[in-house]
Amino acid sequence: LPNLQIIAVMSMGFNNIALDAARERNIWVCNVPGAATEEVATHALALALHAERQLEFYTASATPTDWNSRGDFAPRRLSELTLGIVGLGKIGRKLAELARPLFGRIVGFDPFLPDTAEMTVQLAASGIERATLEVVRREADVLSLHVPLTPEPEGIIDAAFIAQMPAQASLINMSRGALIDEAALGEALDNRRLRWAALDVLTQEPPSTGHPLVGHPAVSLTPHIAYFSDRTEAEYVRIQAEHGADWLTHGRPQTSVLAPTHS
């Protein structure tokens, strides 16, 4: 593609773009930031409630023969739980806003936010206690991931990480599947080290037949649909097209994740 000058993806994530190659050739790279903030945060909360109330089990057992069945664990009272959020961008903060009336405490970690008193006050206004990753990992009964996939956090939720989470914690991932070592997660769910996983993403999508987390009794799985609503169905197309139109008209898109360093 010798004439390529702009790449506009119809997603917030851009880990599928070879940024080094684009940078070398002075190609604009644009994503769709913030269009689905409310949808993804709502989906994360919905799956957290689904997992904590064990709706997978109790909707299936609402039959004449299984009416009085009980799950392996009694559901926990949300107001006695700590919600941990890894990634305190727009989505992480929106989740905190939605979850604040329900959970007893919210702790959050984000290494990219400025370490200032002003930022701490802003997070506190959203109900978030800013903490280190170690504190969030150790104290979160429900842990929700909202970070982009870059080489640094890839595979961050591995066996060692899970081993230091509270026993019977639940894990939620709305970001990218590769943040989690799926084999380690499956093992932790099998041996009941973790209570539940609520996932909208997997490392391979669609998953291969026989994927250990698909159909797992302790996994609530949706098919990368957290962003989707009647509003975002239009907005993702509009914003992606707008980047190209702005470049054609003005020589540059309004926003980008990578801008040429020279003409």
PDB file of C-alpha atoms in Angstrom:
ATOM      1  CA  LEU A   1       0.000   0.000   0.000  1.00  0.00           C
ATOM      2  CA  PRO A   2       2.533   2.627  -1.091  1.00  0.00           C
ATOM      3  CA  ASN A   3       0.003   5.484  -1.033  1.00  0.00           C
ATOM      4  CA  LEU A   4      -1.443   4.725   2.416  1.00  0.00           C
ATOM      5  CA  GLN A   5      -1.540   7.836   4.575  1.00  0.00           C
ATOM      6  CA  ILE A   6      -4.176   7.164   7.247  1.00  0.00           C
ATOM      7  CA  ILE A   7      -5.443   4.083   9.096  1.00  0.00           C
ATOM      8  CA  ALA A   8      -8.743   4.542  10.940  1.00  0.00           C
ATOM      9  CA  VAL A   9      -9.900   1.553  12.985  1.00  0.00           C
ATOM     10  CA  MET A  10     -13.497   1.065  14.101  1.00  0.00           C
ATOM     11  CA  SER A  11     -12.583   0.290  17.701  1.00  0.00           C
ATOM     12  CA  MET A  12     -11.014   1.881  20.731  1.00  0.00           C
ATOM     13  CA  GLY A  13      -8.258  -0.731  20.756  1.00  0.00           C
ATOM     14  CA  PHE A  14      -5.476  -0.400  18.194  1.00  0.00           C
ATOM     15  CA  ASN A  15      -3.210  -3.290  19.197  1.00  0.00           C
ATOM     16  CA  ASN A  16      -3.915  -4.869  15.793  1.00  0.00           C
ATOM     17  CA  ILE A  17      -1.992  -2.053  14.042  1.00  0.00           C
ATOM     18  CA  ALA A  18       1.767  -2.246  13.478  1.00  0.00           C
ATOM     19  CA  LEU A  19       2.471   1.162  14.998  1.00  0.00           C
ATOM     20  CA  ASP A  20       6.227   1.008  14.426  1.00  0.00           C
ATOM     21  CA  ALA A  21       5.683   0.432  10.700  1.00  0.00           C
ATOM     22  CA  ALA A  22       3.094   3.220  10.554  1.00  0.00           C
ATOM     23  CA  ARG A  23       5.439   5.575  12.401  1.00  0.00           C
ATOM     24  CA  GLU A  24       8.301   4.744  10.048  1.00  0.00           C
ATOM     25  CA  ARG A  25       6.130   5.581   7.032  1.00  0.00           C
ATOM     26  CA  ASN A  26       4.479   8.670   8.592  1.00  0.00           C
ATOM     27  CA  ILE A  27       0.966   7.230   8.535  1.00  0.00           C
ATOM     28  CA  TRP A  28      -1.803   8.625  10.727  1.00  0.00           C
ATOM     29  CA  VAL A  29      -3.459   6.050  13.008  1.00  0.00           C
ATOM     30  CA  CYS A  30      -6.874   6.831  14.508  1.00  0.00           C
ATOM     31  CA  ASN A  31      -9.213   4.942  16.805  1.00  0.00           C
ATOM     32  CA  VAL A  32     -12.695   5.508  18.240  1.00  0.00           C
ATOM     33  CA  PRO A  33     -12.071   6.778  21.781  1.00  0.00           C
ATOM     34  CA  GLY A  34     -14.803   7.109  24.359  1.00  0.00           C
ATOM     35  CA  ALA A  35     -17.795   6.279  22.163  1.00  0.00           C
ATOM     36  CA  ALA A  36     -18.785   3.257  24.246  1.00  0.00           C
ATOM     37  CA  THR A  37     -17.720   4.348  27.723  1.00  0.00           C
ATOM     38  CA  GLU A  38     -21.188   4.008  29.226  1.00  0.00           C
ATOM     39  CA  GLU A  39     -21.918   0.740  27.429  1.00  0.00           C
ATOM     40  CA  VAL A  40     -18.711  -1.024  28.501  1.00  0.00           C
ATOM     41  CA  ALA A  41     -18.998   0.160  32.108  1.00  0.00           C
ATOM     42  CA  THR A  42     -22.632  -0.933  32.243  1.00  0.00           C
ATOM     43  CA  HIS A  43     -21.747  -4.316  30.764  1.00  0.00           C
ATOM     44  CA  ALA A  44     -18.991  -4.806  33.344  1.00  0.00           C
ATOM     45  CA  LEU A  45     -21.386  -4.029  36.172  1.00  0.00           C
ATOM     46  CA  ALA A  46     -24.093  -6.234  34.673  1.00  0.00           C
ATOM     47  CA  LEU A  47     -21.707  -9.191  34.480  1.00  0.00           C
ATOM     48  CA  ALA A  48     -20.447  -8.517  38.001  1.00  0.00           C
ATOM     49  CA  LEU A  49     -24.010  -8.633  39.326  1.00  0.00           C
ATOM     50  CA  HIS A  50     -24.752 -11.682  37.194  1.00  0.00           C
ATOM     51  CA  ALA A  51     -21.719 -13.451  38.672  1.00  0.00           C
ATOM     52  CA  GLU A  52     -22.224 -12.392  42.275  1.00  0.00           C
ATOM     53  CA  ARG A  53     -25.921 -13.309  42.248  1.00  0.00           C
ATOM     54  CA  GLN A  54     -25.047 -16.587  40.456  1.00  0.00           C
ATOM     55  CA  LEU A  55     -27.760 -16.054  37.877  1.00  0.00           C
ATOM     56  CA  GLU A  56     -26.223 -18.647  35.566  1.00  0.00           C
ATOM     57  CA  PHE A  57     -27.011 -21.320  38.136  1.00  0.00           C
ATOM     58  CA  TYR A  58     -30.276 -19.994  39.522  1.00  0.00           C
ATOM     59  CA  THR A  59     -31.986 -19.288  36.211  1.00  0.00           C
ATOM     60  CA  ALA A  60     -31.118 -22.837  35.120  1.00  0.00           C
ATOM     61  CA  SER A  61     -32.381 -24.339  38.407  1.00  0.00           C
ATOM     62  CA  ALA A  62     -35.771 -22.598  38.320  1.00  0.00           C
ATOM     63  CA  THR A  63     -37.515 -25.812  37.316  1.00  0.00           C
ATOM     64  CA  PRO A  64     -39.974 -28.073  39.164  1.00  0.00           C
ATOM     65  CA  THR A  65     -37.254 -30.635  39.863  1.00  0.00           C
ATOM     66  CA  ASP A  66     -34.371 -28.275  40.800  1.00  0.00           C
ATOM     67  CA  TRP A  67     -36.347 -25.497  42.495  1.00  0.00           C
ATOM     68  CA  ASN A  68     -34.623 -25.852  45.875  1.00  0.00           C
ATOM     69  CA  SER A  69     -31.096 -26.398  44.529  1.00  0.00           C
ATOM     70  CA  ARG A  70     -28.291 -24.239  45.839  1.00  0.00           C
ATOM     71  CA  GLY A  71     -24.961 -23.323  44.269  1.00  0.00           C
ATOM     72  CA  ASP A  72     -21.573 -24.285  45.655  1.00  0.00           C
ATOM     73  CA  PHE A  73     -21.310 -20.874  47.344  1.00  0.00           C
ATOM     74  CA  ALA A  74     -23.944 -18.619  48.833  1.00  0.00           C
ATOM     75  CA  PRO A  75     -24.135 -15.261  47.028  1.00  0.00           C
ATOM     76  CA  ARG A  76     -22.272 -12.483  48.804  1.00  0.00           C
ATOM     77  CA  ARG A  77     -23.718  -9.186  49.986  1.00  0.00           C
ATOM     78  CA  LEU A  78     -22.341  -6.501  47.659  1.00  0.00           C
ATOM     79  CA  SER A  79     -22.204  -3.813  50.327  1.00  0.00           C
ATOM     80  CA  GLU A  80     -19.652  -5.951  52.169  1.00  0.00           C
ATOM     81  CA  LEU A  81     -17.393  -6.384  49.122  1.00  0.00           C
ATOM     82  CA  THR A  82     -14.510  -4.379  47.688  1.00  0.00           C
ATOM     83  CA  LEU A  83     -14.517  -3.671  43.970  1.00  0.00           C
ATOM     84  CA  GLY A  84     -11.068  -3.305  42.428  1.00  0.00           C
ATOM     85  CA  ILE A  85     -10.576  -1.508  39.124  1.00  0.00           C
ATOM     86  CA  VAL A  86      -7.351  -1.784  37.127  1.00  0.00           C
ATOM     87  CA  GLY A  87      -7.362   1.081  34.641  1.00  0.00           C
ATOM     88  CA  LEU A  88      -8.920   4.381  35.699  1.00  0.00           C
ATOM     89  CA  GLY A  89      -9.606   5.977  32.357  1.00  0.00           C
ATOM     90  CA  LYS A  90     -13.081   6.941  31.197  1.00  0.00           C
ATOM     91  CA  ILE A  91     -14.490   3.412  31.435  1.00  0.00           C
ATOM     92  CA  GLY A  92     -12.936   2.567  34.792  1.00  0.00           C
ATOM     93  CA  ARG A  93     -14.224   5.781  36.317  1.00  0.00           C
ATOM     94  CA  LYS A  94     -17.684   5.316  34.819  1.00  0.00           C
ATOM     95  CA  LEU A  95     -17.813   1.830  36.319  1.00  0.00           C
ATOM     96  CA  ALA A  96     -16.908   3.317  39.714  1.00  0.00           C
ATOM     97  CA  GLU A  97     -19.695   5.872  39.340  1.00  0.00           C
ATOM     98  CA  LEU A  98     -22.243   3.163  38.570  1.00  0.00           C
ATOM     99  CA  ALA A  99     -20.977   0.732  41.210  1.00  0.00           C
ATOM    100  CA  ARG A 100     -20.440   3.173  44.064  1.00  0.00           C
ATOM    101  CA  PRO A 101     -23.981   2.813  45.525  1.00  0.00           C
ATOM    102  CA  LEU A 102     -23.683  -0.984  45.497  1.00  0.00           C
ATOM    103  CA  PHE A 103     -20.210  -1.929  46.759  1.00  0.00           C
ATOM    104  CA  GLY A 104     -18.835  -1.228  50.197  1.00  0.00           C
ATOM    105  CA  ARG A 105     -15.528   0.078  48.824  1.00  0.00           C
ATOM    106  CA  ILE A 106     -13.809   0.755  45.515  1.00  0.00           C
ATOM    107  CA  VAL A 107     -10.026   0.668  45.084  1.00  0.00           C
ATOM    108  CA  GLY A 108      -8.267   1.466  41.822  1.00  0.00           C
ATOM    109  CA  PHE A 109      -4.878   1.379  40.129  1.00  0.00           C
ATOM    110  CA  ASP A 110      -3.609   3.152  37.037  1.00  0.00           C
ATOM    111  CA  PRO A 111       0.113   3.820  36.518  1.00  0.00           C
ATOM    112  CA  PHE A 112      -0.500   6.326  33.721  1.00  0.00           C
ATOM    113  CA  LEU A 113      -2.459   8.876  35.742  1.00  0.00           C
ATOM    114  CA  PRO A 114      -0.447  11.729  37.265  1.00  0.00           C
ATOM    115  CA  ASP A 115       0.536  11.126  40.865  1.00  0.00           C
ATOM    116  CA  THR A 116      -0.831  14.404  42.177  1.00  0.00           C
ATOM    117  CA  ALA A 117      -3.056  15.465  45.033  1.00  0.00           C
ATOM    118  CA  GLU A 118      -5.496  16.891  42.473  1.00  0.00           C
ATOM    119  CA  MET A 119      -5.854  13.531  40.735  1.00  0.00           C
ATOM    120  CA  THR A 120      -6.329  11.770  44.071  1.00  0.00           C
ATOM    121  CA  VAL A 121      -9.134  14.230  44.869  1.00  0.00           C
ATOM    122  CA  GLN A 122     -10.740  13.646  41.455  1.00  0.00           C
ATOM    123  CA  LEU A 123     -10.690   9.886  41.962  1.00  0.00           C
ATOM    124  CA  ALA A 124     -12.033  10.231  45.484  1.00  0.00           C
ATOM    125  CA  ALA A 125     -14.930  12.264  44.092  1.00  0.00           C
ATOM    126  CA  SER A 126     -15.744   9.211  41.958  1.00  0.00           C
ATOM    127  CA  GLY A 127     -15.603   7.015  45.037  1.00  0.00           C
ATOM    128  CA  ILE A 128     -12.216   5.497  44.174  1.00  0.00           C
ATOM    129  CA  GLU A 129      -9.381   5.002  46.641  1.00  0.00           C
ATOM    130  CA  ARG A 130      -6.206   5.136  44.574  1.00  0.00           C
ATOM    131  CA  ALA A 131      -3.824   2.317  45.477  1.00  0.00           C
ATOM    132  CA  THR A 132      -0.929   0.280  44.151  1.00  0.00           C
ATOM    133  CA  LEU A 133      -1.561  -2.754  41.992  1.00  0.00           C
ATOM    134  CA  GLU A 134      -0.462  -4.949  44.898  1.00  0.00           C
ATOM    135  CA  VAL A 135      -3.095  -3.434  47.201  1.00  0.00           C
ATOM    136  CA  VAL A 136      -5.844  -3.726  44.583  1.00  0.00           C
ATOM    137  CA  ARG A 137      -4.905  -7.336  43.889  1.00  0.00           C
ATOM    138  CA  ARG A 138      -4.835  -8.218  47.579  1.00  0.00           C
ATOM    139  CA  GLU A 139      -8.047  -6.460  48.638  1.00  0.00           C
ATOM    140  CA  ALA A 140     -10.454  -6.665  45.684  1.00  0.00           C
ATOM    141  CA  ASP A 141     -13.221  -9.242  46.081  1.00  0.00           C
ATOM    142  CA  VAL A 142     -14.295  -8.363  42.535  1.00  0.00           C
ATOM    143  CA  LEU A 143     -11.526  -7.261  40.155  1.00  0.00           C
ATOM    144  CA  SER A 144     -12.385  -5.535  36.866  1.00  0.00           C
ATOM    145  CA  LEU A 145      -9.843  -4.887  34.077  1.00  0.00           C
ATOM    146  CA  HIS A 146     -10.034  -1.740  31.952  1.00  0.00           C
ATOM    147  CA  VAL A 147      -6.581  -1.249  30.441  1.00  0.00           C
ATOM    148  CA  PRO A 148      -5.426  -1.294  26.797  1.00  0.00           C
ATOM    149  CA  LEU A 149      -3.363  -4.191  25.543  1.00  0.00           C
ATOM    150  CA  THR A 150       0.281  -3.107  25.353  1.00  0.00           C
ATOM    151  CA  PRO A 151       3.422  -5.187  25.960  1.00  0.00           C
ATOM    152  CA  GLU A 152       3.544  -4.070  29.607  1.00  0.00           C
ATOM    153  CA  PRO A 153       0.229  -5.490  30.893  1.00  0.00           C
ATOM    154  CA  GLU A 154       0.001  -8.422  28.458  1.00  0.00           C
ATOM    155  CA  GLY A 155      -0.492 -11.567  30.514  1.00  0.00           C
ATOM    156  CA  ILE A 156      -0.618  -9.540  33.729  1.00  0.00           C
ATOM    157  CA  ILE A 157      -3.228 -11.867  35.273  1.00  0.00           C
ATOM    158  CA  ASP A 158      -1.121 -14.997  35.508  1.00  0.00           C
ATOM    159  CA  ALA A 159      -0.925 -17.812  38.044  1.00  0.00           C
ATOM    160  CA  ALA A 160       1.268 -15.780  40.409  1.00  0.00           C
ATOM    161  CA  PHE A 161      -1.128 -12.835  40.294  1.00  0.00           C
ATOM    162  CA  ILE A 162      -4.172 -15.035  40.912  1.00  0.00           C
ATOM    163  CA  ALA A 163      -2.445 -16.746  43.841  1.00  0.00           C
ATOM    164  CA  GLN A 164      -2.289 -13.391  45.650  1.00  0.00           C
ATOM    165  CA  MET A 165      -5.927 -12.456  45.060  1.00  0.00           C
ATOM    166  CA  PRO A 166      -8.434 -13.061  47.881  1.00  0.00           C
ATOM    167  CA  ALA A 167      -9.821 -16.586  48.010  1.00  0.00           C
ATOM    168  CA  GLN A 168     -13.126 -16.753  46.149  1.00  0.00           C
ATOM    169  CA  ALA A 169     -12.549 -13.471  44.322  1.00  0.00           C
ATOM    170  CA  SER A 170     -14.290 -12.831  41.001  1.00  0.00           C
ATOM    171  CA  LEU A 171     -12.511 -11.548  37.888  1.00  0.00           C
ATOM    172  CA  ILE A 172     -14.052  -9.352  35.168  1.00  0.00           C
ATOM    173  CA  ASN A 173     -12.395  -8.509  31.843  1.00  0.00           C
ATOM    174  CA  MET A 174     -13.862  -6.034  29.361  1.00  0.00           C
ATOM    175  CA  SER A 175     -10.511  -5.064  27.777  1.00  0.00           C
ATOM    176  CA  ARG A 176      -8.498  -7.647  25.826  1.00  0.00           C
ATOM    177  CA  GLY A 177      -8.261 -11.392  26.309  1.00  0.00           C
ATOM    178  CA  ALA A 178      -4.463 -11.437  26.263  1.00  0.00           C
ATOM    179  CA  LEU A 179      -4.375  -9.609  29.607  1.00  0.00           C
ATOM    180  CA  ILE A 180      -5.187 -12.965  31.208  1.00  0.00           C
ATOM    181  CA  ASP A 181      -3.348 -16.272  31.195  1.00  0.00           C
ATOM    182  CA  GLU A 182      -6.455 -18.274  30.299  1.00  0.00           C
ATOM    183  CA  ALA A 183      -4.979 -21.624  31.326  1.00  0.00           C
ATOM    184  CA  ALA A 184      -4.136 -20.227  34.776  1.00  0.00           C
ATOM    185  CA  LEU A 185      -7.629 -18.739  35.072  1.00  0.00           C
ATOM    186  CA  GLY A 186      -9.255 -22.031  34.133  1.00  0.00           C
ATOM    187  CA  GLU A 187      -7.156 -23.876  36.703  1.00  0.00           C
ATOM    188  CA  ALA A 188      -8.049 -21.338  39.416  1.00  0.00           C
ATOM    189  CA  LEU A 189     -11.744 -21.746  38.628  1.00  0.00           C
ATOM    190  CA  ASP A 190     -11.491 -25.540  38.530  1.00  0.00           C
ATOM    191  CA  ASN A 191      -9.872 -25.732  41.964  1.00  0.00           C
ATOM    192  CA  ARG A 192     -12.188 -22.975  43.294  1.00  0.00           C
ATOM    193  CA  ARG A 193      -9.341 -20.600  44.040  1.00  0.00           C
ATOM    194  CA  LEU A 194     -11.477 -18.039  42.227  1.00  0.00           C
ATOM    195  CA  ARG A 195     -15.259 -17.947  42.515  1.00  0.00           C
ATOM    196  CA  TRP A 196     -16.214 -16.687  39.078  1.00  0.00           C
ATOM    197  CA  ALA A 197     -14.965 -15.061  35.886  1.00  0.00           C
ATOM    198  CA  ALA A 198     -17.077 -12.699  33.801  1.00  0.00           C
ATOM    199  CA  LEU A 199     -15.505 -12.132  30.391  1.00  0.00           C
ATOM    200  CA  ASP A 200     -16.402 -10.220  27.244  1.00  0.00           C
ATOM    201  CA  VAL A 201     -13.087 -10.998  25.543  1.00  0.00           C
ATOM    202  CA  LEU A 202     -10.822 -13.967  24.897  1.00  0.00           C
ATOM    203  CA  THR A 203      -7.318 -14.251  23.487  1.00  0.00           C
ATOM    204  CA  GLN A 204      -8.693 -15.945  20.358  1.00  0.00           C
ATOM    205  CA  GLU A 205     -11.999 -14.709  18.965  1.00  0.00           C
ATOM    206  CA  PRO A 206     -14.040 -16.618  18.061  1.00  0.00           C
ATOM    207  CA  PRO A 207     -12.606 -19.307  20.343  1.00  0.00           C
ATOM    208  CA  SER A 208     -11.639 -22.714  19.070  1.00  0.00           C
ATOM    209  CA  THR A 209     -13.862 -25.691  19.730  1.00  0.00           C
ATOM    210  CA  GLY A 210     -13.128 -27.069  23.172  1.00  0.00           C
ATOM    211  CA  HIS A 211     -11.787 -23.808  24.623  1.00  0.00           C
ATOM    212  CA  PRO A 212     -11.564 -24.450  28.392  1.00  0.00           C
ATOM    213  CA  LEU A 213     -13.433 -21.278  29.382  1.00  0.00           C
ATOM    214  CA  VAL A 214     -16.329 -21.661  26.934  1.00  0.00           C
ATOM    215  CA  GLY A 215     -19.184 -23.397  28.715  1.00  0.00           C
ATOM    216  CA  HIS A 216     -17.253 -23.494  31.994  1.00  0.00           C
ATOM    217  CA  PRO A 217     -19.738 -23.592  34.895  1.00  0.00           C
ATOM    218  CA  ALA A 218     -17.961 -20.707  36.669  1.00  0.00           C
ATOM    219  CA  VAL A 219     -17.645 -18.412  33.639  1.00  0.00           C
ATOM    220  CA  SER A 220     -20.094 -15.839  32.313  1.00  0.00           C
ATOM    221  CA  LEU A 221     -18.991 -15.173  28.734  1.00  0.00           C
ATOM    222  CA  THR A 222     -20.291 -12.704  26.164  1.00  0.00           C
ATOM    223  CA  PRO A 223     -18.946 -12.414  22.574  1.00  0.00           C
ATOM    224  CA  HIS A 224     -17.004  -9.107  22.683  1.00  0.00           C
ATOM    225  CA  ILE A 225     -20.248  -7.173  22.754  1.00  0.00           C
ATOM    226  CA  ALA A 226     -19.762  -4.825  25.721  1.00  0.00           C
ATOM    227  CA  TYR A 227     -19.392  -1.801  23.421  1.00  0.00           C
ATOM    228  CA  PHE A 228     -22.622  -2.459  21.522  1.00  0.00           C
ATOM    229  CA  SER A 229     -25.806  -0.408  21.691  1.00  0.00           C
ATOM    230  CA  ASP A 230     -28.155   1.346  19.305  1.00  0.00           C
ATOM    231  CA  ARG A 231     -26.089   4.507  19.836  1.00  0.00           C
ATOM    232  CA  THR A 232     -22.626   3.010  19.346  1.00  0.00           C
ATOM    233  CA  GLU A 233     -23.757   1.061  16.285  1.00  0.00           C
ATOM    234  CA  ALA A 234     -24.004   4.444  14.560  1.00  0.00           C
ATOM    235  CA  GLU A 235     -21.225   6.306  16.384  1.00  0.00           C
ATOM    236  CA  TYR A 236     -18.452   3.828  15.599  1.00  0.00           C
ATOM    237  CA  VAL A 237     -19.153   4.117  11.875  1.00  0.00           C
ATOM    238  CA  ARG A 238     -19.537   7.910  12.008  1.00  0.00           C
ATOM    239  CA  ILE A 239     -16.338   8.583  13.947  1.00  0.00           C
ATOM    240  CA  GLN A 240     -14.244   6.218  11.832  1.00  0.00           C
ATOM    241  CA  ALA A 241     -15.502   7.870   8.638  1.00  0.00           C
ATOM    242  CA  GLU A 242     -15.038  11.340  10.128  1.00  0.00           C
ATOM    243  CA  HIS A 243     -11.316  10.677  10.621  1.00  0.00           C
ATOM    244  CA  GLY A 244     -10.919   9.985   6.905  1.00  0.00           C
ATOM    245  CA  ALA A 245     -13.110  12.925   5.901  1.00  0.00           C
ATOM    246  CA  ASP A 246     -11.199  15.319   8.166  1.00  0.00           C
ATOM    247  CA  TRP A 247      -7.896  14.141   6.740  1.00  0.00           C
ATOM    248  CA  LEU A 248      -9.127  14.630   3.177  1.00  0.00           C
ATOM    249  CA  THR A 249     -10.561  18.069   3.960  1.00  0.00           C
ATOM    250  CA  HIS A 250      -8.091  19.506   6.455  1.00  0.00           C
ATOM    251  CA  GLY A 251      -5.005  17.345   6.127  1.00  0.00           C
ATOM    252  CA  ARG A 252      -5.359  15.872   9.610  1.00  0.00           C
ATOM    253  CA  PRO A 253      -7.976  14.040  11.702  1.00  0.00           C
ATOM    254  CA  GLN A 254      -9.295  15.738  14.840  1.00  0.00           C
ATOM    255  CA  THR A 255      -7.818  13.025  17.086  1.00  0.00           C
ATOM    256  CA  SER A 256      -5.252  10.290  16.584  1.00  0.00           C
ATOM    257  CA  VAL A 257      -3.151   7.767  18.458  1.00  0.00           C
ATOM    258  CA  LEU A 258      -0.213   8.263  16.068  1.00  0.00           C
ATOM    259  CA  ALA A 259       0.592  11.403  14.078  1.00  0.00           C
ATOM    260  CA  PRO A 260       3.307  11.794  11.415  1.00  0.00           C
ATOM    261  CA  THR A 261       6.422  13.534  12.621  1.00  0.00           C
ATOM    262  CA  HIS A 262       7.019  15.154   9.200  1.00  0.00           C
ATOM    263  CA  SER A 263       5.246  15.576   5.886  1.00  0.00           C
TER     264      SER A 263
END
